[in-house]
Amino acid sequence: MAMKTIGSLVLLYLAIMAMPMDENRAHAEQQTEHKKVYLTFDDGPSETTGQLMKDLNDYGASATFFMLAPHMEQYPIETMRLAYIQNSVGCHGVTHDKDAFYHSETTVTGEMKTCRQTLENLTGIHSNLVRVPYGSVPYMKPEYVEALKRDGFIMWDWNVDSVDWGSKDDSWVNKTLQQVEQVEKNHHDPVILMHDKELTAKELPELLGVLKKQGYEFSPISEKQEPVNFQ
């Protein structure tokens, strides 16, 4: 990495550490009795990440970003900002290629180790949170799951699929809200799958606004929580 980039990262880190918490975030942290929703974003960071962060900040919201190693290397500043501005960060692998990632337990753990080390190299943060490509069903064999656990990883799926990945308009927002309602009826906290992409950033304020009116608190995932898994 060029010295100019390293210097920029250091300056950004110092600036972030010196930033006062804005009123929205301070208020959000005081809402201890609100319902919780966990916003998660896969596949980043990207050129859209900055807009996602702005949207989240506007609503006093935190989220969890499961990132790909090559994208972190391509967008180191965005990776640093995500790691230090009220979010959780985790790994999504390296290739995002089904055949390559799920070839064996060695390829599964190998990609996540590479991703975790990349994150740590760029931010100094050691995160054990992971989300495997396409979710844990049907490709994660039991021995793959156990291999991840042995290496200290904590695997998360989701219980609300926004389907933003296949949408060409804002219809994914209503589909998401319908699923959130059903998850709430089942007495679970919604864990929403979204993606670091332009359409999602464009329509995210609409989703955040409705969820906030419904009394939800936007919380980042913690390693101390019981993960939501398909299996």
Short mmCIF file of C-alpha atoms in Angstrom, two decimals:
data_model
loop_
_atom_site.label_atom_id
_atom_site.label_comp_id
_atom_site.label_asym_id
_atom_site.label_seq_id
_atom_site.Cartn_x
_atom_site.Cartn_y
_atom_site.Cartn_z
CA MET A 1 0.00 0.00 0.00
CA ALA A 2 1.37 3.43 -0.93
CA MET A 3 2.55 5.67 1.88
CA LYS A 4 0.01 8.31 0.83
CA THR A 5 -2.83 5.84 1.36
CA ILE A 6 -1.45 4.72 4.73
CA GLY A 7 -1.15 8.31 5.81
CA SER A 8 -4.73 8.99 4.77
CA LEU A 9 -5.93 6.01 6.78
CA VAL A 10 -4.08 7.18 9.88
CA LEU A 11 -5.48 10.70 9.58
CA LEU A 12 -8.97 9.33 9.04
CA TYR A 13 -8.67 7.09 12.10
CA LEU A 14 -7.58 10.01 14.28
CA ALA A 15 -10.40 12.16 12.95
CA ILE A 16 -12.97 9.47 13.64
CA MET A 17 -11.75 8.92 17.17
CA ALA A 18 -12.05 12.65 17.85
CA MET A 19 -15.56 12.99 16.43
CA PRO A 20 -18.31 13.73 18.98
CA MET A 21 -21.30 11.43 18.83
CA ASP A 22 -24.09 13.19 16.96
CA GLU A 23 -27.45 13.77 18.61
CA ASN A 24 -29.20 11.09 16.57
CA ARG A 25 -26.79 8.40 17.71
CA ALA A 26 -26.80 9.57 21.31
CA HIS A 27 -30.58 9.44 21.30
CA ALA A 28 -30.60 6.00 19.68
CA GLU A 29 -28.31 4.57 22.33
CA GLN A 30 -30.68 5.81 25.02
CA GLN A 31 -33.62 3.88 23.54
CA THR A 32 -33.14 0.73 25.58
CA GLU A 33 -36.75 -0.45 25.43
CA HIS A 34 -37.28 -0.22 21.68
CA LYS A 35 -37.64 -3.24 19.44
CA LYS A 36 -34.37 -4.20 17.79
CA VAL A 37 -33.69 -4.70 14.11
CA TYR A 38 -30.36 -5.76 12.67
CA LEU A 39 -29.53 -4.28 9.27
CA THR A 40 -26.85 -6.24 7.42
CA PHE A 41 -25.11 -5.45 4.14
CA ASP A 42 -23.16 -7.96 2.05
CA ASP A 43 -20.60 -7.69 -0.77
CA GLY A 44 -19.01 -4.33 0.08
CA PRO A 45 -17.36 -2.05 0.41
CA SER A 46 -17.96 -0.23 -2.86
CA GLU A 47 -18.35 3.24 -4.33
CA THR A 48 -21.85 3.17 -2.83
CA THR A 49 -20.71 2.61 0.77
CA GLY A 50 -20.41 6.31 1.53
CA GLN A 51 -24.06 6.89 0.64
CA LEU A 52 -25.14 3.94 2.77
CA MET A 53 -23.25 5.39 5.72
CA LYS A 54 -24.89 8.78 5.17
CA ASP A 55 -28.34 7.19 5.08
CA LEU A 56 -27.65 5.30 8.29
CA ASN A 57 -26.27 8.37 10.03
CA ASP A 58 -29.31 10.44 9.05
CA TYR A 59 -31.50 8.02 11.01
CA GLY A 60 -29.13 7.40 13.91
CA ALA A 61 -28.77 3.82 12.70
CA SER A 62 -25.99 1.27 13.03
CA ALA A 63 -25.58 -1.80 10.84
CA THR A 64 -23.36 -4.80 10.20
CA PHE A 65 -21.27 -5.07 7.04
CA PHE A 66 -20.06 -8.46 5.80
CA MET A 67 -17.27 -7.57 3.39
CA LEU A 68 -15.17 -9.25 0.70
CA ALA A 69 -11.39 -9.14 1.01
CA PRO A 70 -10.67 -7.77 -2.50
CA HIS A 71 -13.25 -5.02 -2.02
CA MET A 72 -11.72 -4.00 1.29
CA GLU A 73 -8.34 -3.72 -0.42
CA GLN A 74 -9.91 -1.67 -3.21
CA TYR A 75 -11.75 0.65 -0.81
CA PRO A 76 -9.54 0.93 2.30
CA ILE A 77 -10.90 4.31 3.39
CA GLU A 78 -14.48 3.06 3.31
CA THR A 79 -13.42 -0.06 5.21
CA MET A 80 -11.84 2.07 7.92
CA ARG A 81 -14.89 4.31 8.19
CA LEU A 82 -17.25 1.34 8.48
CA ALA A 83 -15.13 -0.17 11.21
CA TYR A 84 -15.04 2.94 13.38
CA ILE A 85 -18.41 4.66 12.94
CA GLN A 86 -20.88 2.75 15.11
CA ASN A 87 -21.05 -0.36 12.91
CA SER A 88 -20.07 -4.01 13.17
CA VAL A 89 -17.84 -5.47 10.50
CA GLY A 90 -17.37 -9.06 9.45
CA CYS A 91 -16.26 -11.24 6.57
CA HIS A 92 -17.99 -12.55 3.46
CA GLY A 93 -15.02 -14.35 1.98
CA VAL A 94 -12.75 -13.67 -0.98
CA THR A 95 -14.11 -15.03 -4.26
CA HIS A 96 -17.91 -15.10 -3.75
CA ASP A 97 -17.74 -17.99 -6.18
CA LYS A 98 -19.92 -20.92 -5.15
CA ASP A 99 -17.70 -23.62 -6.63
CA ALA A 100 -14.47 -22.13 -5.31
CA PHE A 101 -15.71 -21.26 -1.83
CA TYR A 102 -17.55 -24.52 -1.10
CA HIS A 103 -14.99 -26.84 -2.69
CA SER A 104 -13.87 -28.17 0.73
CA GLU A 105 -13.72 -27.23 4.38
CA THR A 106 -10.21 -25.96 3.69
CA THR A 107 -11.42 -23.52 1.04
CA VAL A 108 -14.25 -22.33 3.31
CA THR A 109 -11.99 -21.63 6.28
CA GLY A 110 -9.14 -20.45 4.06
CA GLU A 111 -11.21 -17.71 2.45
CA MET A 112 -12.56 -16.52 5.78
CA LYS A 113 -9.08 -16.48 7.34
CA THR A 114 -7.78 -14.41 4.44
CA CYS A 115 -10.74 -12.06 4.73
CA ARG A 116 -10.34 -11.71 8.50
CA GLN A 117 -6.65 -10.95 8.16
CA THR A 118 -7.32 -8.37 5.46
CA LEU A 119 -9.81 -6.62 7.71
CA GLU A 120 -7.36 -6.68 10.60
CA ASN A 121 -4.51 -5.38 8.46
CA LEU A 122 -6.58 -2.43 7.28
CA THR A 123 -8.39 -1.51 10.49
CA GLY A 124 -6.68 -3.21 13.42
CA ILE A 125 -9.98 -4.91 14.23
CA HIS A 126 -10.13 -8.67 14.68
CA SER A 127 -13.66 -9.80 13.85
CA ASN A 128 -14.95 -13.37 14.01
CA LEU A 129 -18.30 -12.50 12.43
CA VAL A 130 -18.88 -14.16 9.05
CA ARG A 131 -21.62 -14.67 6.53
CA VAL A 132 -20.98 -17.30 3.90
CA PRO A 133 -21.88 -16.54 0.26
CA TYR A 134 -25.57 -17.20 -0.55
CA GLY A 135 -26.23 -18.21 3.06
CA SER A 136 -25.55 -21.48 4.82
CA VAL A 137 -28.21 -23.53 2.99
CA PRO A 138 -27.76 -25.62 0.93
CA TYR A 139 -23.99 -25.49 0.45
CA MET A 140 -22.59 -25.49 4.00
CA LYS A 141 -21.97 -29.11 4.94
CA PRO A 142 -21.90 -29.96 8.67
CA GLU A 143 -18.15 -30.46 8.54
CA TYR A 144 -17.74 -26.98 7.03
CA VAL A 145 -19.77 -25.46 9.85
CA GLU A 146 -17.67 -27.26 12.45
CA ALA A 147 -14.45 -26.17 10.74
CA LEU A 148 -15.51 -22.51 10.96
CA LYS A 149 -16.33 -22.93 14.65
CA ARG A 150 -12.92 -24.50 15.33
CA ASP A 151 -11.27 -21.44 13.85
CA GLY A 152 -13.32 -19.14 16.05
CA PHE A 153 -15.74 -17.86 13.42
CA ILE A 154 -19.35 -17.00 14.23
CA MET A 155 -21.63 -17.60 11.24
CA TRP A 156 -24.73 -15.49 10.63
CA ASP A 157 -27.58 -15.95 8.18
CA TRP A 158 -30.76 -13.83 8.18
CA ASN A 159 -34.53 -14.11 8.72
CA VAL A 160 -35.57 -11.30 6.36
CA ASP A 161 -34.42 -11.34 2.73
CA SER A 162 -34.89 -7.89 1.24
CA VAL A 163 -34.42 -9.33 -2.29
CA ASP A 164 -32.72 -6.04 -3.15
CA TRP A 165 -30.23 -8.18 -5.06
CA GLY A 166 -32.88 -9.02 -7.68
CA SER A 167 -34.98 -5.84 -7.66
CA LYS A 168 -34.97 -3.08 -10.26
CA ASP A 169 -37.20 -0.67 -8.33
CA ASP A 170 -38.28 0.10 -4.76
CA SER A 171 -40.60 -2.92 -4.48
CA TRP A 172 -38.04 -4.61 -2.24
CA VAL A 173 -38.83 -2.15 0.55
CA ASN A 174 -42.45 -3.30 0.96
CA LYS A 175 -41.41 -6.94 0.66
CA THR A 176 -38.91 -6.36 3.45
CA LEU A 177 -41.45 -4.67 5.70
CA GLN A 178 -43.92 -7.53 5.20
CA GLN A 179 -41.28 -10.03 6.31
CA VAL A 180 -40.30 -7.87 9.28
CA GLU A 181 -43.94 -7.90 10.42
CA GLN A 182 -44.06 -11.69 10.21
CA VAL A 183 -40.78 -12.13 12.08
CA GLU A 184 -42.05 -9.82 14.82
CA LYS A 185 -45.24 -11.88 15.13
CA ASN A 186 -43.00 -14.90 15.71
CA HIS A 187 -41.29 -12.97 18.54
CA HIS A 188 -37.89 -12.73 16.86
CA ASP A 189 -35.68 -9.76 16.13
CA PRO A 190 -35.49 -9.10 12.38
CA VAL A 191 -32.08 -9.65 10.76
CA ILE A 192 -32.37 -8.06 7.33
CA LEU A 193 -30.19 -9.12 4.40
CA MET A 194 -29.28 -6.26 2.08
CA HIS A 195 -26.41 -5.50 -0.26
CA ASP A 196 -23.91 -2.71 -0.74
CA LYS A 197 -25.31 -1.49 -4.05
CA GLU A 198 -26.69 1.67 -5.61
CA LEU A 199 -30.39 0.77 -5.62
CA THR A 200 -30.28 -0.20 -1.94
CA ALA A 201 -28.64 3.09 -0.98
CA LYS A 202 -31.21 5.00 -3.00
CA GLU A 203 -34.23 3.40 -1.31
CA LEU A 204 -32.77 2.76 2.15
CA PRO A 205 -34.11 6.01 3.70
CA GLU A 206 -37.66 4.86 2.94
CA LEU A 207 -37.07 1.60 4.82
CA LEU A 208 -35.33 3.31 7.72
CA GLY A 209 -38.09 5.86 8.07
CA VAL A 210 -40.85 3.26 8.34
CA LEU A 211 -38.91 1.07 10.77
CA LYS A 212 -38.12 4.06 12.97
CA LYS A 213 -41.80 5.05 13.07
CA GLN A 214 -42.62 1.48 14.09
CA GLY A 215 -40.35 1.86 17.11
CA TYR A 216 -37.34 -0.14 15.99
CA GLU A 217 -33.85 0.51 17.26
CA PHE A 218 -31.12 -0.17 14.69
CA SER A 219 -28.41 -2.24 16.36
CA PRO A 220 -25.15 -3.75 15.10
CA ILE A 221 -24.51 -7.45 15.57
CA SER A 222 -22.24 -8.44 18.44
CA GLU A 223 -20.05 -11.50 18.81
CA LYS A 224 -21.75 -12.11 22.16
CA GLN A 225 -25.16 -12.71 20.53
CA GLU A 226 -26.66 -16.04 19.59
CA PRO A 227 -26.41 -16.04 15.77
CA VAL A 228 -29.39 -16.44 13.47
CA ASN A 229 -28.80 -19.47 11.26
CA PHE A 230 -30.83 -21.46 8.76
CA GLN A 231 -29.54 -24.74 10.13
#
